[in-house]
Amino acid sequence: MDETSLFYKQGKSTTFCVAGSDLAGGKRAKDRITVALCASMTGEKLKPLVIGKSRKPRCFSRINVDSLSVTYRFNKKSWMNSGLFEEWLSSVDKQMKRQKRNILLFLDNAPSHPNIQLSNVKVVFLSSNTTSVAQPMDQGIIQTKKPKFYQQQSQHIINEMEKSTQSGSELLKQISVLDTIFWINRAWKTVDATTTMKCFDKCGFEKVRQTPIETESHSDCDSDDDIPLIELARSQGIYGTDIREISMMIFRPVTTVK
């Protein structure tokens, strides 16, 4: 799991113009939300967590927040904090408990991520300065979602420009949090499981990937000797836990999350 900021009223930072023509400048919109994404190494994805500034934005006037396609929360700066994180983590733990699953959750060692004890979720913090190499979300999962979001945003602006005389910059300012949530959900759904698995593999998780059938049928065999010592040391140094424990906890039969 990892968070990312999203400036949802900003378009692309570059544009085309004809040589010699006037091109007016302007300030870029700073309206921002935080999006937290969580996925497993098998491609399973949890519902996105979106953090905004308002308890109930005007665009939510006739909508039940609990019925949204994402989990929506708020605070003054639209940032993740320890309170929101604990609430989200507790909800994931309840979900895993209902599904009778135990999972291992890797997180950045950030101040907003307190270490709490749960029944079905074990939290493991990545070591300092290892996020760029050990956090699968930063290996391309988040980056894959963002272009898909901005593609939908651009298509919306083009469609609206065809219906009115307003400019693209004016239409960008009218984008609501509800529009953004809709595009986030669609973008997250279109992130392919193969992409997620490749990002986990890039962080070294392919060393312990195994199917549930193989795990059960060879339960009497001790395969610890097949793991190189250098991999055991790397796992302990980066993830703070034994790679064999990762294999036992995180790679269980997957139940699709709806």
Short mmCIF file of C-alpha atoms in Angstrom, two decimals:
data_model
loop_
_atom_site.label_atom_id
_atom_site.label_comp_id
_atom_site.label_asym_id
_atom_site.label_seq_id
_atom_site.Cartn_x
_atom_site.Cartn_y
_atom_site.Cartn_z
CA MET A 1 0.00 0.00 0.00
CA ASP A 2 1.15 3.50 -0.77
CA GLU A 3 -0.29 6.99 -1.17
CA THR A 4 0.05 9.50 -3.96
CA SER A 5 -1.13 13.08 -4.44
CA LEU A 6 -3.37 13.96 -7.36
CA PHE A 7 -3.87 17.51 -8.66
CA TYR A 8 -7.18 16.75 -10.27
CA LYS A 9 -7.82 20.17 -11.84
CA GLN A 10 -4.49 20.30 -13.64
CA GLY A 11 -4.06 19.25 -17.22
CA LYS A 12 -0.85 18.50 -19.06
CA SER A 13 2.05 20.84 -18.37
CA THR A 14 2.84 21.33 -22.09
CA THR A 15 0.81 22.50 -25.07
CA PHE A 16 1.17 23.24 -28.78
CA CYS A 17 1.00 26.69 -30.36
CA VAL A 18 1.67 28.22 -33.76
CA ALA A 19 4.94 30.13 -34.06
CA GLY A 20 4.38 33.87 -33.69
CA SER A 21 0.96 33.54 -32.05
CA ASP A 22 0.14 34.93 -28.61
CA LEU A 23 -0.03 32.42 -25.81
CA ALA A 24 -1.35 33.60 -22.48
CA GLY A 25 0.20 32.16 -19.35
CA GLY A 26 -1.43 31.45 -16.02
CA LYS A 27 -1.17 29.71 -12.69
CA ARG A 28 -1.78 26.00 -12.40
CA ALA A 29 -4.63 24.84 -10.17
CA LYS A 30 -3.48 23.49 -6.80
CA ASP A 31 -6.63 21.58 -5.87
CA ARG A 32 -5.28 18.31 -4.53
CA ILE A 33 -6.48 15.04 -3.06
CA THR A 34 -4.57 12.04 -1.71
CA VAL A 35 -5.19 8.59 -3.14
CA ALA A 36 -4.08 5.43 -1.29
CA LEU A 37 -3.80 2.26 -3.36
CA CYS A 38 -3.31 -1.30 -2.16
CA ALA A 39 -2.70 -4.43 -4.23
CA SER A 40 -1.31 -7.93 -3.79
CA MET A 41 1.43 -9.65 -5.78
CA THR A 42 -1.24 -11.79 -7.48
CA GLY A 43 -2.94 -8.69 -8.91
CA GLU A 44 -5.79 -8.43 -6.40
CA LYS A 45 -6.76 -4.79 -5.73
CA LEU A 46 -8.54 -3.21 -2.78
CA LYS A 47 -10.93 -0.28 -3.04
CA PRO A 48 -8.98 3.01 -3.33
CA LEU A 49 -8.94 5.39 -0.37
CA VAL A 50 -9.48 9.03 -1.38
CA ILE A 51 -8.75 11.87 1.08
CA GLY A 52 -10.21 15.28 0.33
CA LYS A 53 -10.55 18.57 2.20
CA SER A 54 -14.33 18.73 2.68
CA ARG A 55 -16.51 16.48 4.81
CA LYS A 56 -19.15 16.45 2.09
CA PRO A 57 -18.29 18.43 -1.07
CA ARG A 58 -21.13 20.23 -2.80
CA CYS A 59 -21.13 17.63 -5.58
CA PHE A 60 -22.04 15.00 -2.94
CA SER A 61 -25.31 16.75 -2.08
CA ARG A 62 -27.57 13.86 -3.14
CA ILE A 63 -25.10 11.05 -2.72
CA ASN A 64 -24.47 8.72 0.19
CA VAL A 65 -20.70 8.80 0.75
CA ASP A 66 -20.71 5.13 1.78
CA SER A 67 -22.11 4.17 -1.63
CA LEU A 68 -19.16 5.62 -3.55
CA SER A 69 -16.84 3.35 -5.53
CA VAL A 70 -13.97 4.48 -3.30
CA THR A 71 -13.56 5.00 0.44
CA TYR A 72 -13.80 8.77 0.93
CA ARG A 73 -12.36 10.51 3.99
CA PHE A 74 -11.30 14.09 4.67
CA ASN A 75 -9.10 16.40 6.69
CA LYS A 76 -8.06 20.04 6.45
CA LYS A 77 -5.00 19.40 4.27
CA SER A 78 -6.28 16.29 2.46
CA TRP A 79 -3.26 14.35 3.70
CA MET A 80 -2.96 10.91 5.20
CA ASN A 81 -2.65 11.00 8.99
CA SER A 82 -2.37 8.35 11.68
CA GLY A 83 -6.09 8.49 12.50
CA LEU A 84 -7.22 7.90 8.93
CA PHE A 85 -4.57 5.23 8.46
CA GLU A 86 -5.65 3.29 11.56
CA GLU A 87 -9.28 3.46 10.43
CA TRP A 88 -8.39 2.18 6.95
CA LEU A 89 -6.13 -0.56 8.30
CA SER A 90 -8.81 -1.73 10.75
CA SER A 91 -11.33 -1.98 7.91
CA VAL A 92 -8.89 -4.10 5.88
CA ASP A 93 -8.35 -6.33 8.91
CA LYS A 94 -12.11 -6.84 9.27
CA GLN A 95 -12.37 -7.66 5.59
CA MET A 96 -9.62 -10.25 5.84
CA LYS A 97 -11.22 -11.71 8.95
CA ARG A 98 -14.53 -12.16 7.12
CA GLN A 99 -12.70 -13.89 4.30
CA LYS A 100 -10.71 -16.03 6.78
CA ARG A 101 -7.40 -14.83 5.39
CA ASN A 102 -4.12 -13.68 6.90
CA ILE A 103 -2.02 -11.20 4.94
CA LEU A 104 1.33 -9.48 5.19
CA LEU A 105 1.14 -5.76 4.35
CA PHE A 106 4.24 -3.80 3.33
CA LEU A 107 4.29 -0.05 3.99
CA ASP A 108 6.67 2.87 3.91
CA ASN A 109 8.03 3.83 7.31
CA ALA A 110 6.18 7.18 7.39
CA PRO A 111 4.98 9.09 10.50
CA SER A 112 1.38 8.70 9.30
CA HIS A 113 1.75 4.90 9.39
CA PRO A 114 1.67 3.85 13.05
CA ASN A 115 2.42 0.26 13.96
CA ILE A 116 -0.72 -1.34 15.36
CA GLN A 117 -1.43 -4.99 16.18
CA LEU A 118 -4.25 -6.64 14.26
CA SER A 119 -5.67 -10.15 14.09
CA ASN A 120 -5.48 -10.86 10.34
CA VAL A 121 -3.07 -8.23 9.02
CA LYS A 122 0.60 -8.15 9.90
CA VAL A 123 2.25 -4.83 9.01
CA VAL A 124 5.89 -4.79 7.91
CA PHE A 125 7.62 -1.44 7.35
CA LEU A 126 10.18 -1.03 4.60
CA SER A 127 13.60 0.11 5.75
CA SER A 128 14.56 3.75 5.33
CA ASN A 129 15.74 4.84 1.86
CA THR A 130 14.62 1.57 0.23
CA THR A 131 11.25 2.72 -1.14
CA SER A 132 12.57 3.21 -4.67
CA VAL A 133 13.69 -0.42 -4.89
CA ALA A 134 11.47 -2.30 -2.41
CA GLN A 135 8.03 -0.65 -2.76
CA PRO A 136 6.10 -2.34 -5.63
CA MET A 137 3.68 0.60 -5.80
CA ASP A 138 6.58 2.87 -6.74
CA GLN A 139 7.85 0.47 -9.41
CA GLY A 140 5.04 1.37 -11.80
CA ILE A 141 1.65 0.50 -10.30
CA ILE A 142 0.79 4.07 -9.30
CA GLN A 143 2.43 5.48 -12.43
CA THR A 144 0.28 3.18 -14.56
CA LYS A 145 -2.92 4.47 -12.94
CA LYS A 146 -2.21 8.19 -13.33
CA PRO A 147 -1.99 8.32 -17.17
CA LYS A 148 -5.24 6.36 -17.32
CA PHE A 149 -6.83 8.99 -15.05
CA TYR A 150 -5.57 11.94 -17.11
CA GLN A 151 -6.68 10.26 -20.31
CA GLN A 152 -10.26 10.23 -19.02
CA GLN A 153 -9.91 13.81 -17.81
CA SER A 154 -8.68 14.95 -21.25
CA GLN A 155 -11.50 13.14 -23.03
CA HIS A 156 -14.02 14.82 -20.74
CA ILE A 157 -12.58 18.28 -21.49
CA ILE A 158 -12.62 17.64 -25.25
CA ASN A 159 -16.25 16.48 -25.12
CA GLU A 160 -17.28 19.55 -23.12
CA MET A 161 -15.41 21.92 -25.46
CA GLU A 162 -17.43 20.57 -28.36
CA LYS A 163 -20.65 21.42 -26.52
CA SER A 164 -19.75 24.94 -25.35
CA THR A 165 -17.58 27.96 -26.11
CA GLN A 166 -15.55 27.63 -22.91
CA SER A 167 -11.81 27.06 -23.06
CA GLY A 168 -10.08 23.96 -21.73
CA SER A 169 -8.60 25.86 -18.77
CA GLU A 170 -12.06 27.09 -17.79
CA LEU A 171 -13.50 23.60 -18.00
CA LEU A 172 -10.66 22.19 -15.91
CA LYS A 173 -11.67 24.50 -13.07
CA GLN A 174 -15.17 23.01 -13.11
CA ILE A 175 -14.04 19.44 -12.49
CA SER A 176 -15.51 18.17 -9.23
CA VAL A 177 -14.30 15.70 -6.64
CA LEU A 178 -17.10 13.38 -7.76
CA ASP A 179 -15.82 13.42 -11.36
CA THR A 180 -12.35 12.68 -10.01
CA ILE A 181 -13.55 9.74 -7.91
CA PHE A 182 -15.32 8.25 -10.91
CA TRP A 183 -12.16 8.48 -13.05
CA ILE A 184 -9.94 7.15 -10.25
CA ASN A 185 -12.13 4.07 -9.88
CA ARG A 186 -12.18 3.40 -13.62
CA ALA A 187 -8.43 3.93 -13.94
CA TRP A 188 -7.70 1.59 -11.00
CA LYS A 189 -9.94 -1.12 -12.45
CA THR A 190 -8.10 -1.02 -15.77
CA VAL A 191 -4.66 -1.58 -14.20
CA ASP A 192 -3.92 -5.11 -15.36
CA ALA A 193 -2.99 -7.84 -12.89
CA THR A 194 0.05 -8.66 -15.00
CA THR A 195 1.37 -5.14 -14.50
CA THR A 196 0.98 -5.47 -10.74
CA MET A 197 2.74 -8.84 -10.68
CA LYS A 198 5.67 -7.51 -12.73
CA CYS A 199 6.13 -4.60 -10.33
CA PHE A 200 6.25 -7.03 -7.39
CA ASP A 201 8.72 -9.20 -9.30
CA LYS A 202 10.96 -6.17 -9.85
CA CYS A 203 11.20 -5.82 -6.05
CA GLY A 204 12.27 -9.45 -5.67
CA PHE A 205 8.97 -11.08 -4.75
CA GLU A 206 9.19 -13.61 -7.60
CA LYS A 207 11.75 -15.47 -5.49
CA VAL A 208 8.99 -16.78 -3.25
CA ARG A 209 5.99 -16.88 -5.61
CA GLN A 210 4.26 -20.24 -5.59
CA THR A 211 0.76 -21.50 -6.32
CA PRO A 212 -1.53 -22.60 -3.44
CA ILE A 213 -1.61 -26.16 -4.85
CA GLU A 214 2.16 -26.46 -4.81
CA THR A 215 2.27 -25.17 -1.25
CA GLU A 216 -0.28 -27.71 0.00
CA SER A 217 0.96 -30.74 -1.93
CA HIS A 218 4.56 -30.25 -0.77
CA SER A 219 3.79 -29.31 2.81
CA ASP A 220 5.83 -32.23 4.13
CA CYS A 221 8.96 -31.12 2.29
CA ASP A 222 11.39 -28.68 3.81
CA SER A 223 12.42 -26.27 1.04
CA ASP A 224 14.29 -23.81 3.27
CA ASP A 225 17.61 -25.07 1.95
CA ASP A 226 16.61 -24.03 -1.58
CA ILE A 227 16.64 -20.32 -0.61
CA PRO A 228 20.09 -18.74 -1.04
CA LEU A 229 21.53 -17.12 2.07
CA ILE A 230 21.91 -13.84 0.19
CA GLU A 231 18.13 -13.75 -0.39
CA LEU A 232 17.46 -14.41 3.29
CA ALA A 233 19.81 -11.56 4.23
CA ARG A 234 18.27 -9.21 1.68
CA SER A 235 14.76 -9.97 2.92
CA GLN A 236 15.75 -9.34 6.52
CA GLY A 237 17.51 -6.10 5.64
CA ILE A 238 14.83 -4.57 3.44
CA TYR A 239 11.57 -5.98 4.77
CA GLY A 240 12.56 -6.69 8.35
CA THR A 241 11.28 -10.26 8.21
CA ASP A 242 12.32 -13.67 6.91
CA ILE A 243 11.48 -14.39 3.27
CA ARG A 244 10.05 -17.76 4.39
CA GLU A 245 7.53 -15.92 6.56
CA ILE A 246 6.48 -13.84 3.55
CA SER A 247 5.91 -17.04 1.60
CA MET A 248 3.75 -18.52 4.36
CA MET A 249 1.60 -15.45 5.01
CA ILE A 250 1.03 -13.53 1.81
CA PHE A 251 0.65 -16.21 -0.84
CA ARG A 252 -2.61 -17.88 0.11
CA PRO A 253 -5.62 -18.72 -2.11
CA VAL A 254 -6.99 -15.40 -3.33
CA THR A 255 -10.62 -14.42 -2.93
CA THR A 256 -11.72 -11.72 -5.35
CA VAL A 257 -12.39 -8.43 -3.58
CA LYS A 258 -15.56 -6.75 -4.78
#
